[in-house]
Each structure stands twice: as C-alpha cells, then as structure tokens.
Coordinates of C-alpha atoms in Angstrom, one line a residue:
M1 CA 153.2 143.9 18.6
T2 CA 153.5 145.8 21.8
A3 CA 150.0 144.9 22.9
L4 CA 150.5 141.3 22.2
S5 CA 153.6 141.2 24.4
V6 CA 151.8 142.7 27.3
S7 CA 149.0 140.2 27.0
T8 CA 151.4 137.3 27.0
A9 CA 153.2 138.6 30.1
I10 CA 150.0 138.9 32.0
S11 CA 149.0 135.3 31.1
S12 CA 152.4 134.0 32.2
G13 CA 152.0 135.8 35.6
R14 CA 148.6 134.4 36.2
V15 CA 149.9 130.9 35.5
A16 CA 152.8 131.4 37.9
L17 CA 150.4 132.7 40.6
V18 CA 148.3 129.6 40.2
N19 CA 151.3 127.3 40.5
V20 CA 152.4 129.1 43.7
R21 CA 148.9 128.7 45.2
Q22 CA 148.9 125.0 44.3
R23 CA 152.2 124.4 45.9
S24 CA 151.2 126.3 49.1
L25 CA 148.0 124.3 49.3
F26 CA 149.9 121.0 48.8
T27 CA 152.4 122.0 51.5
A28 CA 149.5 122.9 53.9
R29 CA 147.8 119.6 53.3
L30 CA 151.0 117.7 53.8
R31 CA 151.6 119.4 57.1
V32 CA 148.0 118.6 58.2
L33 CA 148.6 115.0 57.2
W34 CA 151.8 114.9 59.3
V35 CA 150.0 116.4 62.3
V36 CA 147.1 113.9 61.9
L37 CA 149.6 111.0 61.6
G38 CA 151.4 112.2 64.7
F39 CA 148.1 112.2 66.7
V40 CA 147.3 108.7 65.3
L41 CA 150.7 107.4 66.5
V42 CA 150.3 109.0 69.9
A43 CA 146.7 107.5 70.2
A44 CA 147.9 104.1 69.1
A45 CA 150.7 104.2 71.6
A46 CA 148.3 105.1 74.4
L47 CA 145.9 102.4 73.4
L48 CA 148.7 99.8 73.3
R49 CA 149.8 101.0 76.8
I50 CA 146.3 100.7 78.1
G51 CA 146.0 97.3 76.6
Y52 CA 149.3 96.2 78.1
L53 CA 148.3 97.4 81.6
G54 CA 145.0 95.8 81.4
L55 CA 146.4 92.4 80.3
F56 CA 149.6 92.1 82.2
Q57 CA 149.5 94.3 85.3
D58 CA 147.2 94.4 88.3
A59 CA 144.8 97.2 88.5
P60 CA 145.6 99.8 91.2
A61 CA 143.7 99.1 94.4
S62 CA 140.8 101.4 94.7
R63 CA 140.2 103.1 98.1
S64 CA 137.0 104.8 99.2
L65 CA 137.2 108.1 100.9
S66 CA 136.1 106.5 104.2
E67 CA 138.9 103.9 103.9
A68 CA 141.5 106.6 103.1
L69 CA 140.6 108.4 106.3
L70 CA 141.0 105.3 108.5
P71 CA 144.3 105.0 110.5
P72 CA 146.7 102.4 109.1
R73 CA 146.3 100.4 112.4
G74 CA 143.4 100.5 114.8
E75 CA 143.5 101.9 118.3
I76 CA 143.6 100.0 121.5
R77 CA 141.8 101.6 124.5
D78 CA 141.2 100.7 128.1
R79 CA 137.7 99.9 129.5
N80 CA 137.0 103.7 130.0
G81 CA 138.1 104.7 126.5
V82 CA 141.6 105.9 127.4
P83 CA 143.9 105.4 124.5
L84 CA 146.7 102.8 125.0
A85 CA 148.0 102.4 121.5
R86 CA 147.4 104.5 118.4
A87 CA 148.9 105.4 115.0
F88 CA 150.3 108.9 114.3
P89 CA 152.3 110.5 111.5
A90 CA 156.0 111.0 112.3
Y91 CA 159.4 111.8 110.7
A92 CA 162.4 109.6 110.5
L93 CA 166.1 110.2 109.8
W94 CA 167.3 108.1 106.9
Y95 CA 170.8 108.0 105.6
N96 CA 170.9 107.7 101.7
P97 CA 174.6 107.7 100.6
E98 CA 173.4 107.5 96.9
A99 CA 171.5 110.8 97.2
L100 CA 174.1 112.9 95.3
N101 CA 174.3 110.3 92.5
D102 CA 177.6 111.6 91.2
G103 CA 179.8 108.7 92.1
G104 CA 181.7 110.7 94.6
A105 CA 181.6 111.0 98.4
P106 CA 178.0 110.6 99.9
L107 CA 178.5 113.7 102.1
V108 CA 179.5 117.2 101.4
K109 CA 181.2 117.5 104.8
T110 CA 183.2 114.9 106.5
P111 CA 181.4 112.1 108.4
A112 CA 182.8 113.4 111.7
E113 CA 181.5 116.9 111.1
V114 CA 178.0 115.6 110.2
A115 CA 178.1 113.3 113.2
R116 CA 178.9 116.2 115.6
A117 CA 176.1 118.3 114.0
L118 CA 173.6 115.5 114.6
H119 CA 174.9 115.0 118.1
R120 CA 174.0 118.7 118.8
I121 CA 170.4 117.9 117.8
F122 CA 170.3 114.5 119.5
P123 CA 172.6 114.5 122.5
D124 CA 172.0 110.8 123.2
M125 CA 173.6 109.7 119.9
D126 CA 177.2 108.5 120.1
V127 CA 179.5 110.6 117.9
Q128 CA 182.1 108.0 117.3
Q129 CA 179.6 105.3 116.5
L130 CA 177.7 107.7 114.2
T131 CA 180.9 108.7 112.4
R132 CA 181.7 105.1 111.6
R133 CA 178.1 104.5 110.5
L134 CA 178.2 107.5 108.1
A135 CA 181.6 106.5 106.8
S136 CA 180.5 103.0 106.0
G137 CA 178.3 104.2 103.2
R138 CA 175.5 101.8 104.3
P139 CA 171.9 103.2 103.8
G140 CA 169.5 102.9 106.7
Y141 CA 167.7 104.5 109.6
L142 CA 169.8 106.7 111.9
R143 CA 166.8 107.6 114.1
R144 CA 163.0 107.1 114.3
R145 CA 160.3 109.4 115.6
L146 CA 161.7 112.9 115.0
L147 CA 159.9 115.9 116.2
P148 CA 159.1 118.5 113.5
E149 CA 161.6 121.0 115.0
E150 CA 164.2 118.3 115.1
A151 CA 163.5 117.5 111.4
N152 CA 164.0 121.2 110.5
R153 CA 167.3 121.3 112.3
V154 CA 168.5 118.2 110.5
Q155 CA 167.6 119.8 107.2
G156 CA 169.6 122.9 108.3
I157 CA 172.8 120.8 108.2
G158 CA 172.6 120.9 104.5
E159 CA 173.4 117.3 103.6
I160 CA 171.2 115.8 100.9
A161 CA 172.1 112.3 102.1
L162 CA 170.2 113.0 105.4
E163 CA 166.6 112.4 104.3
I164 CA 163.5 113.0 106.4
P165 CA 160.8 110.6 105.2
Q166 CA 157.4 110.9 106.8
E167 CA 156.0 107.6 108.2
T168 CA 153.2 106.3 110.3
E169 CA 154.4 105.2 113.8
R170 CA 152.7 103.2 116.6
F171 CA 152.5 105.4 119.7
Y172 CA 151.8 104.3 123.2
P173 CA 150.5 107.4 125.1
Q174 CA 150.9 105.8 128.5
G175 CA 154.6 104.9 128.0
A176 CA 155.6 101.7 129.7
M177 CA 152.3 101.3 131.5
A178 CA 150.7 97.9 130.7
A179 CA 153.6 97.1 128.4
H180 CA 153.3 93.3 128.9
V181 CA 149.6 93.5 128.1
L182 CA 150.0 95.6 125.0
G183 CA 153.3 94.3 123.4
Y184 CA 154.5 96.4 120.5
V185 CA 154.5 96.7 116.7
S186 CA 157.7 95.6 114.9
A187 CA 159.3 97.2 111.9
D188 CA 157.3 95.0 109.6
G189 CA 154.1 96.5 110.9
H190 CA 152.9 93.4 112.8
G191 CA 152.1 93.2 116.5
K192 CA 154.5 91.3 118.8
V193 CA 154.3 89.8 122.3
G194 CA 151.0 91.1 123.8
M195 CA 147.5 92.1 122.6
E196 CA 149.1 93.8 119.6
E197 CA 150.0 90.3 118.4
V198 CA 146.6 88.8 119.5
L199 CA 144.6 91.5 117.7
D200 CA 147.0 91.9 114.7
K201 CA 144.4 90.9 112.1
Q202 CA 141.6 93.0 113.6
L203 CA 143.8 96.1 114.0
S204 CA 145.0 95.8 110.4
D205 CA 141.7 94.9 108.7
P206 CA 140.2 97.9 106.8
A207 CA 136.7 96.6 107.7
R208 CA 137.4 96.7 111.4
R209 CA 140.3 99.0 112.2
G210 CA 138.0 102.0 112.4
Q211 CA 136.6 100.6 115.7
P212 CA 139.0 100.7 118.6
A213 CA 139.7 97.4 120.5
I214 CA 138.5 97.8 124.0
L215 CA 140.4 96.0 126.7
S216 CA 139.4 95.1 130.3
I217 CA 142.4 97.1 131.7
D218 CA 141.7 100.2 133.7
T219 CA 144.7 102.6 133.4
R220 CA 144.0 104.1 136.8
V221 CA 144.1 100.7 138.5
Q222 CA 147.1 99.6 136.3
G223 CA 149.1 102.7 137.3
A224 CA 148.5 102.2 141.0
L225 CA 149.5 98.5 140.9
E226 CA 152.6 99.2 138.9
D227 CA 153.6 102.1 141.2
E228 CA 153.3 100.1 144.4
L229 CA 154.9 97.0 143.0
K230 CA 157.9 99.0 141.8
K231 CA 158.3 100.7 145.2
G232 CA 158.1 97.3 146.9
M233 CA 160.6 95.7 144.5
L234 CA 163.1 98.5 144.9
A235 CA 162.6 98.7 148.7
T236 CA 163.5 95.0 149.1
N237 CA 166.1 94.8 146.3
A238 CA 164.0 92.1 144.6
V239 CA 165.1 91.0 141.1
G240 CA 161.5 91.1 139.9
A241 CA 157.8 91.5 140.8
A242 CA 154.4 90.6 139.4
G243 CA 150.9 91.6 140.2
I244 CA 147.3 91.2 138.9
I245 CA 143.9 92.4 139.8
L246 CA 140.8 90.4 138.7
D247 CA 137.1 90.9 138.8
V248 CA 135.9 87.8 140.6
D249 CA 132.5 87.6 138.9
T250 CA 133.6 88.1 135.2
G251 CA 137.2 87.1 135.0
E252 CA 138.2 90.5 133.6
V253 CA 141.8 91.6 134.2
L254 CA 141.7 95.2 135.6
A255 CA 145.5 95.4 135.9
L256 CA 148.4 93.1 135.1
A257 CA 152.0 94.1 135.8
S258 CA 155.4 92.4 135.4
L259 CA 158.6 94.1 136.5
P260 CA 161.1 95.0 135.2
S261 CA 159.1 96.3 132.3
F262 CA 159.9 97.9 129.0
D263 CA 158.7 100.9 126.9
P264 CA 157.0 99.8 123.7
N265 CA 157.7 103.3 122.3
K266 CA 161.4 102.4 122.4
I267 CA 162.4 98.8 121.8
D268 CA 166.1 98.3 122.4
A269 CA 168.3 95.5 123.8
T270 CA 167.4 96.4 127.4
G271 CA 163.7 96.5 126.7
A272 CA 163.8 93.2 124.8
G273 CA 165.4 91.6 127.9
H274 CA 162.4 92.7 130.0
M275 CA 159.6 91.4 127.8
F276 CA 159.2 88.2 129.8
N277 CA 155.9 88.1 131.5
R278 CA 156.1 86.9 135.1
V279 CA 152.4 86.9 135.6
T280 CA 151.4 84.6 132.7
N281 CA 154.6 82.9 131.5
Q282 CA 156.7 82.1 134.6
V283 CA 155.7 79.3 136.9
Y284 CA 156.6 79.3 140.6
E285 CA 156.1 77.2 143.7
L286 CA 153.8 79.7 145.4
G287 CA 154.0 78.2 148.9
S288 CA 151.4 78.8 151.6
T289 CA 149.0 80.6 149.3
F290 CA 147.9 77.1 148.4
K291 CA 146.8 76.3 151.9
P292 CA 143.3 77.9 151.7
L293 CA 142.7 76.1 148.5
S294 CA 143.6 72.8 150.1
I295 CA 141.4 73.5 153.2
A296 CA 138.5 74.4 150.9
A297 CA 138.9 71.1 149.0
A298 CA 138.8 69.3 152.4
M299 CA 135.7 71.2 153.5
D300 CA 134.0 70.4 150.3
A301 CA 134.7 66.7 150.7
G302 CA 133.5 66.6 154.3
V303 CA 137.0 65.9 155.7
V304 CA 136.9 69.2 157.6
N305 CA 133.5 69.7 159.1
D306 CA 134.4 70.8 162.6
L307 CA 136.5 74.0 162.7
A308 CA 137.0 73.6 166.4
K309 CA 138.8 70.2 165.9
R310 CA 142.5 70.5 166.9
Y311 CA 145.4 68.9 165.1
Q312 CA 148.9 68.3 166.6
S313 CA 151.3 71.0 165.5
S314 CA 154.3 70.5 167.7
Q315 CA 156.0 67.5 166.0
P316 CA 157.3 67.5 162.4
I317 CA 155.9 64.9 160.1
H318 CA 158.5 62.3 158.9
I319 CA 157.5 60.6 155.6
G320 CA 159.6 59.0 152.9
G321 CA 162.8 60.3 154.3
F322 CA 161.5 63.9 154.3
R323 CA 160.5 66.1 157.2
I324 CA 157.5 68.5 157.1
R325 CA 157.8 71.2 159.7
D326 CA 156.7 74.7 160.4
S327 CA 158.9 77.8 160.2
H328 CA 158.7 78.3 163.9
P329 CA 156.9 76.6 166.9
L330 CA 153.2 77.3 166.9
G331 CA 152.1 75.4 170.0
A332 CA 151.0 71.9 170.8
S333 CA 147.8 72.0 168.6
L334 CA 145.9 74.2 166.2
N335 CA 142.4 74.1 164.7
V336 CA 141.8 75.0 161.0
P337 CA 141.3 78.7 161.4
E338 CA 144.4 79.0 163.6
A339 CA 146.4 76.8 161.1
L340 CA 145.6 79.2 158.3
M341 CA 146.1 82.3 160.4
H342 CA 149.6 81.2 161.5
S343 CA 150.4 79.2 158.3
S344 CA 151.0 75.7 159.6
N345 CA 152.5 73.3 157.2
I346 CA 152.1 70.4 159.7
V347 CA 148.3 70.9 160.1
T348 CA 147.7 71.5 156.4
A349 CA 149.7 68.3 155.5
Q350 CA 147.6 66.2 158.0
I351 CA 144.4 67.5 156.5
A352 CA 145.6 66.8 152.9
D353 CA 146.6 63.3 153.9
Q354 CA 143.1 62.7 155.1
L355 CA 141.7 64.2 152.0
G356 CA 143.8 62.0 149.7
G357 CA 145.8 62.7 146.6
K358 CA 143.1 61.8 144.2
Q359 CA 140.6 64.4 145.5
L360 CA 143.2 67.1 145.9
K361 CA 144.5 66.6 142.4
R362 CA 140.9 66.7 141.0
T363 CA 140.3 70.0 142.8
M364 CA 143.5 71.5 141.5
A365 CA 142.7 70.4 138.0
D366 CA 139.2 71.9 138.3
L367 CA 141.0 75.2 139.1
G368 CA 143.0 74.9 135.9
M369 CA 146.3 74.2 137.6
N370 CA 147.1 71.4 135.2
E371 CA 147.1 73.5 132.0
R372 CA 148.3 76.8 130.6
P373 CA 146.5 79.8 132.1
Y374 CA 143.4 81.0 130.4
I375 CA 144.1 84.4 128.9
E376 CA 144.5 85.8 125.4
L377 CA 148.2 86.6 125.7
P378 CA 150.5 84.4 123.5
A379 CA 153.0 83.9 126.3
R380 CA 151.5 81.4 128.8
G381 CA 153.6 79.1 130.9
F382 CA 152.8 75.4 131.4
P383 CA 152.6 74.4 135.0
I384 CA 154.9 71.8 136.6
W385 CA 152.2 69.3 137.3
P386 CA 152.9 66.0 138.9
K387 CA 151.5 63.2 136.7
G388 CA 149.9 59.9 137.7
E389 CA 148.6 59.2 141.2
W390 CA 149.8 61.5 143.9
P391 CA 151.5 59.5 146.7
R392 CA 151.1 60.7 150.3
L393 CA 154.2 62.8 150.3
R394 CA 153.3 64.6 147.1
T395 CA 149.8 65.2 148.3
M396 CA 151.1 66.7 151.5
T397 CA 153.7 69.0 149.9
V398 CA 151.3 70.2 147.2
S399 CA 148.8 71.2 149.9
Y400 CA 151.1 73.9 151.1
G401 CA 152.4 74.9 147.7
H402 CA 155.5 72.8 147.1
G403 CA 156.0 70.2 144.4
I404 CA 153.7 72.1 142.0
A405 CA 154.6 75.2 140.1
V406 CA 152.0 77.6 138.5
T407 CA 151.8 81.2 137.3
P408 CA 150.5 84.0 139.5
L409 CA 147.6 84.2 137.1
H410 CA 146.7 80.6 137.9
L411 CA 146.6 81.5 141.6
A412 CA 144.5 84.6 141.0
S413 CA 141.9 82.6 139.1
A414 CA 141.8 80.0 141.8
Y415 CA 141.3 82.6 144.5
A416 CA 138.5 84.2 142.5
A417 CA 136.7 80.9 142.4
M418 CA 137.2 80.4 146.1
V419 CA 135.8 83.7 147.2
N420 CA 133.0 84.4 144.6
G421 CA 130.7 81.5 145.7
G422 CA 132.7 78.7 144.1
I423 CA 132.6 79.4 140.4
W424 CA 135.8 79.2 138.3
R425 CA 135.8 81.4 135.2
P426 CA 138.5 82.0 132.6
T427 CA 140.3 85.3 132.7
T428 CA 140.2 87.7 129.9
L429 CA 141.7 91.0 128.7
H430 CA 138.6 91.9 126.7
K431 CA 136.0 94.1 128.3
I432 CA 132.8 92.2 129.1
E433 CA 129.5 93.9 128.9
P434 CA 127.2 93.6 131.9
G435 CA 125.2 90.3 131.8
H436 CA 127.7 88.6 129.4
A437 CA 130.1 87.0 131.8
P438 CA 130.9 83.3 131.1
R439 CA 128.9 80.8 133.2
G440 CA 132.1 79.1 134.4
R441 CA 132.2 75.8 136.3
R442 CA 131.5 75.1 139.9
V443 CA 134.5 74.0 141.9
F444 CA 133.5 74.8 145.5
K445 CA 130.2 74.8 147.3
A446 CA 128.8 78.2 148.1
S447 CA 128.9 77.3 151.8
T448 CA 132.6 76.5 151.6
S449 CA 133.3 79.8 149.8
A450 CA 131.5 81.7 152.6
R451 CA 133.6 79.9 155.3
M452 CA 136.8 80.6 153.4
N453 CA 136.0 84.3 153.1
Q454 CA 135.7 84.4 156.9
M455 CA 139.0 82.7 157.4
L456 CA 140.8 84.8 154.8
R457 CA 139.6 87.9 156.6
M458 CA 140.9 86.6 159.9
I459 CA 144.3 86.0 158.4
V460 CA 144.5 89.7 157.7
S461 CA 142.9 91.0 160.8
D462 CA 144.8 88.6 163.3
G463 CA 147.2 86.4 161.4
T464 CA 150.2 86.6 159.0
G465 CA 148.5 89.1 156.7
R466 CA 148.2 91.9 159.3
K467 CA 150.5 94.2 157.4
A468 CA 148.0 94.1 154.5
E469 CA 145.2 95.6 156.5
A470 CA 143.6 98.5 154.8
P471 CA 141.1 100.1 157.3
G472 CA 137.6 100.1 155.9
F473 CA 138.2 97.9 152.9
R474 CA 137.6 94.5 154.6
L475 CA 140.6 92.8 153.0
G476 CA 141.3 89.1 153.3
G477 CA 144.2 87.0 152.0
K478 CA 147.0 84.6 152.5
T479 CA 150.8 85.0 152.6
G480 CA 153.1 82.5 150.9
S481 CA 156.9 82.3 151.1
A482 CA 158.6 79.5 149.1
E483 CA 162.3 78.8 148.6
K484 CA 163.3 78.7 144.9
P485 CA 164.5 75.3 143.6
G486 CA 168.1 75.1 142.3
A487 CA 170.8 72.6 141.6
G488 CA 170.8 70.0 144.3
G489 CA 167.7 71.2 146.1
Y490 CA 166.0 74.3 147.3
R491 CA 168.0 77.6 147.8
R492 CA 167.3 78.7 151.4
H493 CA 168.2 82.3 150.7
S494 CA 166.2 82.8 147.5
L495 CA 162.5 83.2 148.1
I496 CA 159.3 83.8 146.1
S497 CA 157.1 86.0 148.4
T498 CA 153.4 86.2 147.5
F499 CA 150.3 87.6 148.9
A500 CA 147.0 86.6 147.4
A501 CA 144.0 88.6 148.6
A502 CA 140.4 89.6 147.9
F503 CA 138.2 92.6 148.9
P504 CA 135.8 93.5 150.4
M505 CA 135.3 90.1 152.1
D506 CA 131.6 90.8 153.1
R507 CA 131.0 90.8 149.3
P508 CA 134.1 89.9 147.4
R509 CA 134.5 91.7 144.1
Y510 CA 138.2 91.8 143.3
V511 CA 141.2 89.5 143.8
I512 CA 144.7 91.0 143.9
V513 CA 148.0 89.0 143.9
A514 CA 151.4 90.6 144.5
M515 CA 154.6 88.6 144.2
L516 CA 158.3 89.5 144.7
D517 CA 161.1 87.4 143.2
E518 CA 164.1 87.0 145.6
P519 CA 163.4 90.0 148.0
Q520 CA 166.1 90.8 150.4
G521 CA 165.8 91.6 154.1
T522 CA 166.1 95.4 154.2
A523 CA 165.2 98.2 156.6
A524 CA 161.9 98.7 154.7
S525 CA 160.9 95.1 155.5
S526 CA 162.3 95.1 159.0
Y527 CA 165.1 92.9 157.6
Q528 CA 162.7 90.1 156.9
R529 CA 162.3 88.3 153.6
T530 CA 158.9 86.6 153.9
A531 CA 155.7 87.7 152.4
A532 CA 154.2 88.9 155.6
W533 CA 156.8 91.7 155.6
N534 CA 157.1 92.6 151.9
A535 CA 154.3 91.3 149.6
A536 CA 151.4 91.9 152.1
P537 CA 152.3 95.6 152.6
I538 CA 152.2 96.1 148.9
V539 CA 148.6 94.9 148.7
G540 CA 147.7 97.0 151.7
K541 CA 148.9 100.1 149.8
V542 CA 147.3 99.2 146.5
V543 CA 143.8 98.5 147.8
P544 CA 143.1 102.0 149.3
R545 CA 144.3 103.5 146.0
V546 CA 142.2 101.4 143.6
G547 CA 139.1 100.7 145.8
P548 CA 137.5 104.1 145.4
L549 CA 138.2 104.0 141.6
L550 CA 136.3 100.7 141.5
G551 CA 133.4 101.9 143.5
I552 CA 134.4 100.5 146.8
M553 CA 134.7 103.2 149.5
P554 CA 136.2 102.6 152.9
D555 CA 133.5 101.8 155.5
D556 CA 134.6 101.1 159.1
T557 CA 131.0 100.2 160.0
R558 CA 130.9 97.1 157.8
D559 CA 132.7 93.8 157.8
I560 CA 132.2 90.1 157.3
D561 CA 130.6 88.4 160.3
L562 CA 133.2 86.6 162.3
T563 CA 131.3 86.1 165.6
D564 CA 131.2 82.3 165.3
L565 CA 134.9 82.0 164.6
K566 CA 136.5 84.5 166.9
P567 CA 136.1 82.4 170.0
L568 CA 138.1 79.6 168.3
V569 CA 141.3 81.4 167.7
H570 CA 144.2 83.1 169.3
R571 CA 146.6 85.7 167.8
G572 CA 150.1 84.6 166.8
G573 CA 152.9 85.0 164.3
G574 CA 153.8 83.3 161.1
E575 CA 155.1 84.0 157.6

C-alpha cells in the first residue's frame, strides 16, 4: 500500500512538471510572437513613410562634394585678380522673443538693462531706440556682421532671446571703392544697382560661380581717380563729382567714380541716397568739351581745310533773338587752333554753321550721343537729344556743348574715337583679352584724328588746359564750363566744370574725364569756378599717379610733333 502511494505521487509530480514546461514554452512563444509582430509593425510604418515621401514629397536635392565646397555666390575681381566682392561666413544678432517659450516676458532682464549691455559691445547702437525695439516684442535682426569676439560677448549677457545665427555675408574688401561699378547684394540674396545685378545669374549659378567674374577695373587706377576727385570736390565745395578712365583701343573702363559714394558693406539711408551714378545715369550740358568734336566733324567734311584761316571773334553772333558770345574778348580774329586753345564760342559757332545741322547731327549720332551709353550697368541715362532737323541756332549751340545733354561716359567714348584714329567702340566693364577688342565703327578719318591730337596737346601746353599739364606724360584735352539749366533759363552761378583729356598724345592710349558739379570759387581754385581752375588740375594730378601703373612712364624727351602748328598760334586765356 505504501509502495503504491509513493508510485502515484511520483507520477503526479512528473505530470505537473510537464505542464509547467508546456506553459513556459507557450509563454516564450507568445513573447517571441509579440516581438516579431512589433518588428512587423515598425517595418510596415517605415515602408508606408517611405512610400508617402516618394509619392507626395520632393526628393532632397543632391549635392556633390565639389558643389558643397563652392561659395554660395561667386567672386568679383579686378583685371589683376584683386578681389572686389566675395562671400564669407559671418554672425548676426537676432532677437527671438519666443525663445523662452513659457508665455512670460521674452527677456530675463529688463529691456533697458539688455540695451545698455548691447551698447557696451556696440557703442554705435542707440540705447533708447534699442530699448523700445526690445520692449516691442517683435522678432528681427538687431545687427548684422558680428565679429567672433562680439558674438561671444553677446552670449555672455545671458539672454536666450539674443540669438547668434551664422550666415553667409557678401563682403567688399575694398570698402567704398568702385561702389557704383559693383552695386551690392540685398537681403534676398540678389544683386542690386551695379555689376552685382548684371552678373546675378552667373554669380549664383552652381555651374559657373566657381569661376570669378573678372572686370576691366584696375583697383590701383580706381583708387587714384577716386582720391583726386574727392580732394577736388572738397577743395571747391562742389556738390558732386564724376570721373572715368578708358582704354581708347578696347573700350575697357579702367576706373569709374561717382561722388558722393556709398559703402556696399553697409547699406543705410545715407548710402541709398548716394547710389545715383553721375557717370552713366546723369546727363549734363558739357559745354566747350564739345568744341573739338565739332571741329573734327568740320575737318572730316572738308569745311575746315586750312588751319591758318582766320575767323572774326570780336563781335557776338545775333541769331533768332539770341546772342552767342565769348566769356571774354579774344581779339579781332582767331584761326582754328587758337579758337580751341582759347575756347571761342563765336568761332566754333561760325564753323558749325558752315558745316550744317544735318552733318553735325550725323556725327554726334555716330558717336552714340542720341542713345543711352553703351555699358553693362543697368543705370544708363537717356540723352536730351534735339529731334528733327537742327536749325541754325541749334546747330551753333550744340557745337559748343549747349542744347544737348549727355553723360560723362558719352563724352569719354567720343574722345576715345577722336584720338585713337577715328574708331568708336562701345565701352565695357568686362576685361577684354588681347586681340579680342570689338571692331567698332569709323567716325573720323585717321588724318583728322592726328590733327585733333596735335590741337588737344596745344590746349594743355599753351591754352585753357595749362593747369592739367603733367610733365613727361604728353597730356592733351579740353576744358568745358556750362551753366546748369533751371526754371526760367540758365543759372549763372551753377556750373558743370569738365575736363576731357587723353594721354600720351604722341600715341594716345587712355582717355580721362573729370567733372565737378557746382564747384565754388575757393582759395584752392584761385576763387575761379571754371574748369581751367578746378577740373583740369584734377586730371593733372591723376595722370602722374596712374600713368606708371599703366606702363606709361614720364619722358621729357618725347612729345607729339607740333612744328607745323606752333607758328600759327599765340598764347592766351580762356575757360
């Protein structure tokens, strides 16, 4: 009996052990099933997400390593590779009043305390204005282009709402130099005003932005022109100034300056007001600088074929109720070289009358005076161009630069054609490789150009341009002083003073034009307001600075041959 009981107990234990094992195995299998099911659900969700992205969302743009290494905007350089505009990483100061995200005040400290702390870092910031800005709770930039040490000091203030995002900024290493050539890049990342606007697509294109855009500008020449123009403008209390230097054989612009200028690194209300380009966009009556062009047209047409012929210069010309006179008596008669040297309106008007309005108008049109100037810049002024047939009075006044208004760039291009052998070419801000200059169009005969070079040289050596003389550089040019038009006629006390020149006259290579807007008679100009006393000296100072940079060294042993003209002329004054 006892043995039977033991045997039964053992059997029951074995059965219970089997049941426990079965339940454990079932539990383990159930757990595995749940794990597998979980993985299946996760995989299904991932597949659904991938399918959704593939069907309903654009794929992320792929970027190659080379593209990732490119700057976000291409560089602009001068003709010698000097950087004029480039992109660089920078910090900004952004005010984010929602940074704390707790529904309370955006700042830990008071707005006034934070404003004073920022003022200690940036002394040019106005504390009161900044306090109001912070108190308003409006998000936005408080400052752009922070230095790393400035960013560290801002973070030291301990305000989460003052964020320091890293951005890519457009930087102009030369500051305000050539600002009217370059323009600037606006907050939307697009170029404005100058070559930044013209080259916007190229500079932003991933396929092309790796190669810098090369301009015709020479920063050394540009700096010299801007410096002397600014000195001349300040010395005569002029309201503005303009200047340009051109290569007469290619049309390349070596320097272009308009004053007052602006700094493209810092566009503010003041800078925005100075963006107007006086060289390419403003038209002026440029006065007596037109006289050589009119005489060249008359020589080409055969109206002037004897430079010794004398014209009466003592009596004003009365026509159509108007009187054409000279600024001061120049004697009973003058020949053509003397008329140019002493700037006679009377003689120039007589020659233009003989030439006729039709021919003079055609020559001016061939020089591009009837359309916007040829250059890449978007801001190009349209000339005040008399339409229809030019009557006698209009022909006479245009011959000495009145009744027609053009930009200084128009004038520079016309002078380049007059001195380079007679070929007009469009101007450009792109560097032209040797042998690739445009063919241009012939306006003057080569023989006419050669004669004009002689007479331009005589204007500087013995005429109204004497204060432009730069020893050894064989400079030639013409002064021009024109009253500005106003309500009811011309304003006698508001002048545009211009000097248009070329050098060296024995082989002209460059044209330079300097213009002052409303110069005053000061001690620096011997209390005179005309171009002979203010614009001409500017050119006389620029040429010795830029000549050697352009490969033209002073040489007192060389000059254009004037032996056949010297016996015809006498020294005198003029504008």
